[in-house]
Amino acid sequence: PMLKYLLEQSMNDYRIAHKLYWHLRQLLLTETVHFIRYYYLYMALLYIIEDYFRTELETQYDLCINLRKIGLELKSSELDREYLIEQLKILNNEFFQSNQRSCRLPCQFSFITNNIDIKSCTIFSSLTCPVQLVFDPIDLSSKKFSAIYKIGDDLRQDQIILQLLTCMDKIWQSNDIDCRLSLFNVTPTQESCGFIEMISYSETLLEIEKPLGTWKGSFGESALYNWLRLHNTNENDFRMAVENLTYS
């Protein structure tokens, strides 16, 4: 009954079909005990959706294959941003422009892109060499979409935690409790790799504390206070910023 329900909902709402597709995709790569069951569910999903949407999903998967190839080369050879820019130019030309393709993003159903904003892309200095990707919208009135493409971490753990927090936030909100959470999408696309949606206009604790020389992580209270004061000169804005931080 549950599988039938999922398929029925996927037929009625392609946002659900989109999420189910990517969930099944990574299960087919990692699951061994129930592989056959997931495989039949995956094939049933592809059967019930319309041809145009099936093609869209295949295009998304092709994009992920290309990004994974670039990411693995960056990690294995310790290449720099110049190599990333060069490869993204090739990807833009061969994947999007030559074929006149547009593509939904695995991590954001509502966003359709036909170009990567190469100048805004970069590599984070981390062991897994995550890449910040910025996608241009096909609708010029929309904002660009930023995501981290990461290889080497099991993003399923992050995905489950975010799903749990989303459910908890809905319960809290229904009881008039607003914890001011900034929730984001995490979408594993292949084994140990996938997309993490970036929160716009945000900085990490390291970026906040580094200029002050107080690298204490979440315990750097004075650095947080000073940073909030710096960016909220109005007393009411500062009080609201402190309240948001406290609730979250």
mmCIF file of C-alpha atoms in Angstrom:
data_model
loop_
_atom_site.group_PDB
_atom_site.id
_atom_site.type_symbol
_atom_site.label_atom_id
_atom_site.label_comp_id
_atom_site.label_asym_id
_atom_site.label_seq_id
_atom_site.Cartn_x
_atom_site.Cartn_y
_atom_site.Cartn_z
ATOM 1 C CA PRO A 1 0.000 0.000 0.000
ATOM 2 C CA MET A 2 2.792 2.465 0.801
ATOM 3 C CA LEU A 3 4.519 1.918 -2.544
ATOM 4 C CA LYS A 4 1.211 2.314 -4.366
ATOM 5 C CA TYR A 5 0.560 5.516 -2.436
ATOM 6 C CA LEU A 6 3.997 6.914 -3.337
ATOM 7 C CA LEU A 7 3.471 6.182 -7.020
ATOM 8 C CA GLU A 8 -0.010 7.707 -7.004
ATOM 9 C CA GLN A 9 1.298 10.858 -5.351
ATOM 10 C CA SER A 10 4.178 10.986 -7.831
ATOM 11 C CA MET A 11 1.708 10.913 -10.717
ATOM 12 C CA ASN A 12 -0.252 13.802 -9.206
ATOM 13 C CA ASP A 13 2.710 15.916 -8.141
ATOM 14 C CA TYR A 14 6.005 15.816 -10.023
ATOM 15 C CA ARG A 15 7.770 17.466 -7.096
ATOM 16 C CA ILE A 16 7.231 14.218 -5.206
ATOM 17 C CA ALA A 17 8.297 12.214 -8.258
ATOM 18 C CA HIS A 18 11.459 14.309 -8.420
ATOM 19 C CA LYS A 19 12.374 13.638 -4.784
ATOM 20 C CA LEU A 20 11.531 9.945 -5.088
ATOM 21 C CA TYR A 21 13.633 9.600 -8.234
ATOM 22 C CA TRP A 22 16.765 10.952 -6.576
ATOM 23 C CA HIS A 23 16.167 8.967 -3.414
ATOM 24 C CA LEU A 24 15.869 5.754 -5.427
ATOM 25 C CA ARG A 25 18.870 6.637 -7.575
ATOM 26 C CA GLN A 26 21.236 6.681 -4.622
ATOM 27 C CA LEU A 27 19.570 3.617 -3.043
ATOM 28 C CA LEU A 28 20.270 1.607 -6.198
ATOM 29 C CA LEU A 29 23.958 2.414 -5.754
ATOM 30 C CA THR A 30 24.226 1.699 -2.038
ATOM 31 C CA GLU A 31 21.505 -0.815 -1.128
ATOM 32 C CA THR A 32 22.169 -4.548 -1.349
ATOM 33 C CA VAL A 33 19.535 -6.275 0.788
ATOM 34 C CA HIS A 34 16.461 -4.673 -0.823
ATOM 35 C CA PHE A 35 17.972 -3.788 -4.180
ATOM 36 C CA ILE A 36 15.373 -5.674 -6.257
ATOM 37 C CA ARG A 37 12.473 -3.991 -4.479
ATOM 38 C CA TYR A 38 13.952 -0.522 -5.044
ATOM 39 C CA TYR A 39 14.772 -1.370 -8.640
ATOM 40 C CA TYR A 40 11.161 -2.321 -9.428
ATOM 41 C CA LEU A 41 9.911 0.818 -7.693
ATOM 42 C CA TYR A 42 12.382 2.880 -9.721
ATOM 43 C CA MET A 43 11.235 1.287 -12.994
ATOM 44 C CA ALA A 44 7.582 1.764 -12.018
ATOM 45 C CA LEU A 45 8.236 5.448 -11.350
ATOM 46 C CA LEU A 46 9.830 5.914 -14.769
ATOM 47 C CA TYR A 47 6.896 4.093 -16.360
ATOM 48 C CA ILE A 48 4.134 6.250 -14.869
ATOM 49 C CA ILE A 49 5.643 9.692 -15.498
ATOM 50 C CA GLU A 50 5.296 11.449 -18.828
ATOM 51 C CA ASP A 51 8.025 11.297 -21.461
ATOM 52 C CA TYR A 52 9.045 14.938 -21.114
ATOM 53 C CA PHE A 53 9.641 14.607 -17.372
ATOM 54 C CA ARG A 54 11.516 11.341 -17.805
ATOM 55 C CA THR A 55 13.801 13.175 -20.233
ATOM 56 C CA GLU A 56 14.244 15.973 -17.686
ATOM 57 C CA LEU A 57 15.368 13.487 -15.047
ATOM 58 C CA GLU A 58 17.828 11.893 -17.460
ATOM 59 C CA THR A 59 19.240 15.339 -18.238
ATOM 60 C CA GLN A 60 19.717 16.027 -14.528
ATOM 61 C CA TYR A 61 21.541 12.733 -14.128
ATOM 62 C CA ASP A 62 23.785 13.522 -17.103
ATOM 63 C CA LEU A 63 24.675 16.839 -15.458
ATOM 64 C CA CYS A 64 25.584 15.022 -12.236
ATOM 65 C CA ILE A 65 27.811 12.565 -14.103
ATOM 66 C CA ASN A 66 29.720 15.460 -15.673
ATOM 67 C CA LEU A 67 30.071 17.290 -12.356
ATOM 68 C CA ARG A 68 31.252 14.131 -10.604
ATOM 69 C CA LYS A 69 33.945 13.642 -13.243
ATOM 70 C CA ILE A 70 35.198 17.204 -12.719
ATOM 71 C CA GLY A 71 35.061 16.838 -8.932
ATOM 72 C CA LEU A 72 37.019 13.580 -8.898
ATOM 73 C CA GLU A 73 39.748 15.069 -11.081
ATOM 74 C CA LEU A 74 39.981 18.085 -8.761
ATOM 75 C CA LYS A 75 40.376 15.825 -5.725
ATOM 76 C CA SER A 76 42.784 13.289 -7.187
ATOM 77 C CA SER A 77 45.184 15.757 -8.795
ATOM 78 C CA GLU A 78 44.864 18.659 -6.335
ATOM 79 C CA LEU A 79 44.064 20.971 -9.223
ATOM 80 C CA ASP A 80 43.218 24.633 -8.729
ATOM 81 C CA ARG A 81 40.390 26.995 -9.617
ATOM 82 C CA GLU A 82 41.792 27.596 -13.110
ATOM 83 C CA TYR A 83 41.172 23.958 -13.959
ATOM 84 C CA LEU A 84 37.654 24.193 -12.520
ATOM 85 C CA ILE A 85 36.895 27.253 -14.661
ATOM 86 C CA GLU A 86 38.254 25.537 -17.765
ATOM 87 C CA GLN A 87 36.145 22.415 -17.199
ATOM 88 C CA LEU A 88 32.992 24.385 -16.413
ATOM 89 C CA LYS A 89 33.414 26.319 -19.667
ATOM 90 C CA ILE A 90 33.545 23.007 -21.526
ATOM 91 C CA LEU A 91 30.499 21.788 -19.601
ATOM 92 C CA ASN A 92 28.572 24.961 -20.412
ATOM 93 C CA ASN A 93 29.407 24.660 -24.083
ATOM 94 C CA GLU A 94 28.918 20.924 -24.590
ATOM 95 C CA PHE A 95 26.098 20.245 -22.138
ATOM 96 C CA PHE A 96 23.957 23.383 -22.252
ATOM 97 C CA GLN A 97 24.737 25.530 -25.279
ATOM 98 C CA SER A 98 25.538 23.005 -28.018
ATOM 99 C CA ASN A 99 22.443 20.944 -27.245
ATOM 100 C CA GLN A 100 20.325 23.976 -26.291
ATOM 101 C CA ARG A 101 19.501 22.213 -23.057
ATOM 102 C CA SER A 102 17.832 23.463 -19.929
ATOM 103 C CA CYS A 103 17.851 21.493 -16.722
ATOM 104 C CA ARG A 104 16.125 21.369 -13.346
ATOM 105 C CA LEU A 105 18.506 21.028 -10.444
ATOM 106 C CA PRO A 106 18.403 17.836 -8.351
ATOM 107 C CA CYS A 107 18.436 19.942 -5.179
ATOM 108 C CA GLN A 108 15.760 22.436 -6.256
ATOM 109 C CA PHE A 109 12.781 21.292 -8.305
ATOM 110 C CA SER A 110 11.499 24.795 -9.020
ATOM 111 C CA PHE A 111 14.792 26.090 -10.427
ATOM 112 C CA ILE A 112 15.576 25.580 -14.127
ATOM 113 C CA THR A 113 18.969 26.560 -15.511
ATOM 114 C CA ASN A 114 20.655 26.659 -18.893
ATOM 115 C CA ASN A 115 24.015 28.069 -17.845
ATOM 116 C CA ILE A 116 26.585 28.000 -15.044
ATOM 117 C CA ASP A 117 27.827 31.381 -13.836
ATOM 118 C CA ILE A 118 31.470 30.364 -14.073
ATOM 119 C CA LYS A 119 32.969 33.563 -12.626
ATOM 120 C CA SER A 120 31.077 33.009 -9.370
ATOM 121 C CA CYS A 121 32.174 29.378 -8.949
ATOM 122 C CA THR A 122 35.048 28.439 -6.677
ATOM 123 C CA ILE A 123 36.684 25.639 -4.678
ATOM 124 C CA PHE A 124 36.538 25.562 -0.889
ATOM 125 C CA SER A 125 39.772 24.813 0.952
ATOM 126 C CA SER A 126 38.721 21.532 2.524
ATOM 127 C CA LEU A 127 39.826 17.905 2.458
ATOM 128 C CA THR A 128 36.963 16.898 0.161
ATOM 129 C CA CYS A 129 37.472 19.919 -2.162
ATOM 130 C CA PRO A 130 33.798 20.932 -2.301
ATOM 131 C CA VAL A 131 32.885 23.175 -5.213
ATOM 132 C CA GLN A 132 30.593 26.170 -5.041
ATOM 133 C CA LEU A 133 28.434 26.219 -8.156
ATOM 134 C CA VAL A 134 26.272 29.162 -9.183
ATOM 135 C CA PHE A 135 23.553 28.529 -11.758
ATOM 136 C CA ASP A 136 21.844 31.150 -13.904
ATOM 137 C CA PRO A 137 18.040 30.903 -14.063
ATOM 138 C CA ILE A 138 16.333 30.360 -17.385
ATOM 139 C CA ASP A 139 13.835 32.964 -16.186
ATOM 140 C CA LEU A 140 15.865 36.181 -16.078
ATOM 141 C CA SER A 141 13.546 37.681 -13.473
ATOM 142 C CA SER A 142 14.597 34.992 -10.973
ATOM 143 C CA LYS A 143 17.672 34.968 -8.755
ATOM 144 C CA LYS A 144 20.730 32.809 -9.319
ATOM 145 C CA PHE A 145 20.935 29.574 -7.361
ATOM 146 C CA SER A 146 24.043 28.625 -5.384
ATOM 147 C CA ALA A 147 24.884 25.114 -4.259
ATOM 148 C CA ILE A 148 27.853 23.169 -2.963
ATOM 149 C CA TYR A 149 28.747 20.068 -4.941
ATOM 150 C CA LYS A 150 30.592 17.692 -2.651
ATOM 151 C CA ILE A 151 32.356 14.373 -3.185
ATOM 152 C CA GLY A 152 33.650 12.162 -0.390
ATOM 153 C CA ASP A 153 30.977 12.524 2.309
ATOM 154 C CA ASP A 154 27.882 10.431 2.912
ATOM 155 C CA LEU A 155 25.289 13.163 2.438
ATOM 156 C CA ARG A 156 22.468 10.807 3.391
ATOM 157 C CA GLN A 157 23.201 11.600 7.034
ATOM 158 C CA ASP A 158 22.888 15.341 6.396
ATOM 159 C CA GLN A 159 19.721 14.741 4.392
ATOM 160 C CA ILE A 160 18.046 12.772 7.190
ATOM 161 C CA ILE A 161 18.952 15.399 9.799
ATOM 162 C CA LEU A 162 17.546 18.213 7.632
ATOM 163 C CA GLN A 163 14.366 16.233 6.981
ATOM 164 C CA LEU A 164 13.981 15.675 10.721
ATOM 165 C CA LEU A 165 14.525 19.368 11.465
ATOM 166 C CA THR A 166 11.977 20.294 8.788
ATOM 167 C CA CYS A 167 9.366 18.047 10.401
ATOM 168 C CA MET A 168 10.179 19.416 13.851
ATOM 169 C CA ASP A 169 9.959 22.997 12.607
ATOM 170 C CA LYS A 170 6.486 22.350 11.163
ATOM 171 C CA ILE A 171 5.356 20.991 14.533
ATOM 172 C CA TRP A 172 6.851 23.966 16.378
ATOM 173 C CA GLN A 173 5.356 26.461 13.925
ATOM 174 C CA SER A 174 1.910 24.874 14.287
ATOM 175 C CA ASN A 175 2.225 25.527 18.029
ATOM 176 C CA ASP A 176 3.336 29.152 17.533
ATOM 177 C CA ILE A 177 6.980 28.395 18.305
ATOM 178 C CA ASP A 178 9.347 29.994 15.813
ATOM 179 C CA CYS A 179 12.950 28.846 16.216
ATOM 180 C CA ARG A 180 14.076 30.950 13.232
ATOM 181 C CA LEU A 181 15.630 27.956 11.485
ATOM 182 C CA SER A 182 17.343 28.430 8.125
ATOM 183 C CA LEU A 183 16.627 25.100 6.465
ATOM 184 C CA PHE A 184 18.141 24.013 3.169
ATOM 185 C CA ASN A 185 18.063 21.095 0.756
ATOM 186 C CA VAL A 186 20.601 18.274 0.716
ATOM 187 C CA THR A 187 20.377 15.887 -2.234
ATOM 188 C CA PRO A 188 22.672 12.873 -2.634
ATOM 189 C CA THR A 189 22.939 12.101 -6.341
ATOM 190 C CA GLN A 190 25.477 9.288 -6.454
ATOM 191 C CA GLU A 191 27.470 7.346 -3.889
ATOM 192 C CA SER A 192 29.160 9.760 -1.437
ATOM 193 C CA CYS A 193 28.399 12.855 -3.471
ATOM 194 C CA GLY A 194 25.637 15.341 -4.113
ATOM 195 C CA PHE A 195 24.335 18.883 -3.711
ATOM 196 C CA ILE A 196 23.973 21.076 -0.640
ATOM 197 C CA GLU A 197 21.907 24.221 -1.085
ATOM 198 C CA MET A 198 23.781 27.333 0.033
ATOM 199 C CA ILE A 199 22.159 29.855 2.350
ATOM 200 C CA SER A 200 22.519 33.300 0.794
ATOM 201 C CA TYR A 201 23.936 36.229 2.749
ATOM 202 C CA SER A 202 25.520 34.063 5.424
ATOM 203 C CA GLU A 203 29.006 33.538 6.821
ATOM 204 C CA THR A 204 30.609 30.654 8.669
ATOM 205 C CA LEU A 205 31.822 30.952 12.252
ATOM 206 C CA LEU A 206 35.374 30.683 10.939
ATOM 207 C CA GLU A 207 34.835 33.668 8.631
ATOM 208 C CA ILE A 208 33.392 35.661 11.538
ATOM 209 C CA GLU A 209 36.104 34.802 14.054
ATOM 210 C CA LYS A 210 39.211 34.677 11.857
ATOM 211 C CA PRO A 211 39.653 38.476 11.462
ATOM 212 C CA LEU A 212 39.511 38.818 15.257
ATOM 213 C CA GLY A 213 41.916 35.966 15.921
ATOM 214 C CA THR A 214 39.433 34.127 18.167
ATOM 215 C CA TRP A 215 39.004 30.697 16.606
ATOM 216 C CA LYS A 216 36.780 29.121 19.243
ATOM 217 C CA GLY A 217 34.043 27.740 17.027
ATOM 218 C CA SER A 218 30.605 28.015 18.583
ATOM 219 C CA PHE A 219 32.179 29.239 21.849
ATOM 220 C CA GLY A 220 33.515 32.477 20.385
ATOM 221 C CA GLU A 221 30.779 34.557 22.004
ATOM 222 C CA SER A 222 32.587 37.900 21.900
ATOM 223 C CA ALA A 223 33.315 37.506 18.178
ATOM 224 C CA LEU A 224 29.651 36.773 17.455
ATOM 225 C CA TYR A 225 28.541 39.748 19.529
ATOM 226 C CA ASN A 226 30.972 42.097 17.800
ATOM 227 C CA TRP A 227 30.011 40.788 14.355
ATOM 228 C CA LEU A 228 26.300 41.272 15.040
ATOM 229 C CA ARG A 229 26.972 44.770 16.356
ATOM 230 C CA LEU A 230 29.045 45.610 13.278
ATOM 231 C CA HIS A 231 26.299 44.573 10.853
ATOM 232 C CA ASN A 232 23.379 45.949 12.880
ATOM 233 C CA THR A 233 24.163 49.515 13.866
ATOM 234 C CA ASN A 234 20.544 50.327 14.653
ATOM 235 C CA GLU A 235 19.619 49.237 18.183
ATOM 236 C CA ASN A 236 16.337 47.626 17.112
ATOM 237 C CA ASP A 237 18.073 45.703 14.315
ATOM 238 C CA PHE A 238 20.765 44.557 16.734
ATOM 239 C CA ARG A 239 18.186 43.379 19.270
ATOM 240 C CA MET A 240 16.358 41.457 16.538
ATOM 241 C CA ALA A 241 19.611 39.866 15.321
ATOM 242 C CA VAL A 242 20.486 38.716 18.856
ATOM 243 C CA GLU A 243 16.971 37.341 19.260
ATOM 244 C CA ASN A 244 17.210 35.416 15.970
ATOM 245 C CA LEU A 245 20.553 33.937 17.008
ATOM 246 C CA THR A 246 19.227 32.994 20.446
ATOM 247 C CA TYR A 247 16.134 31.275 19.083
ATOM 248 C CA SER A 248 18.074 29.387 16.435
#
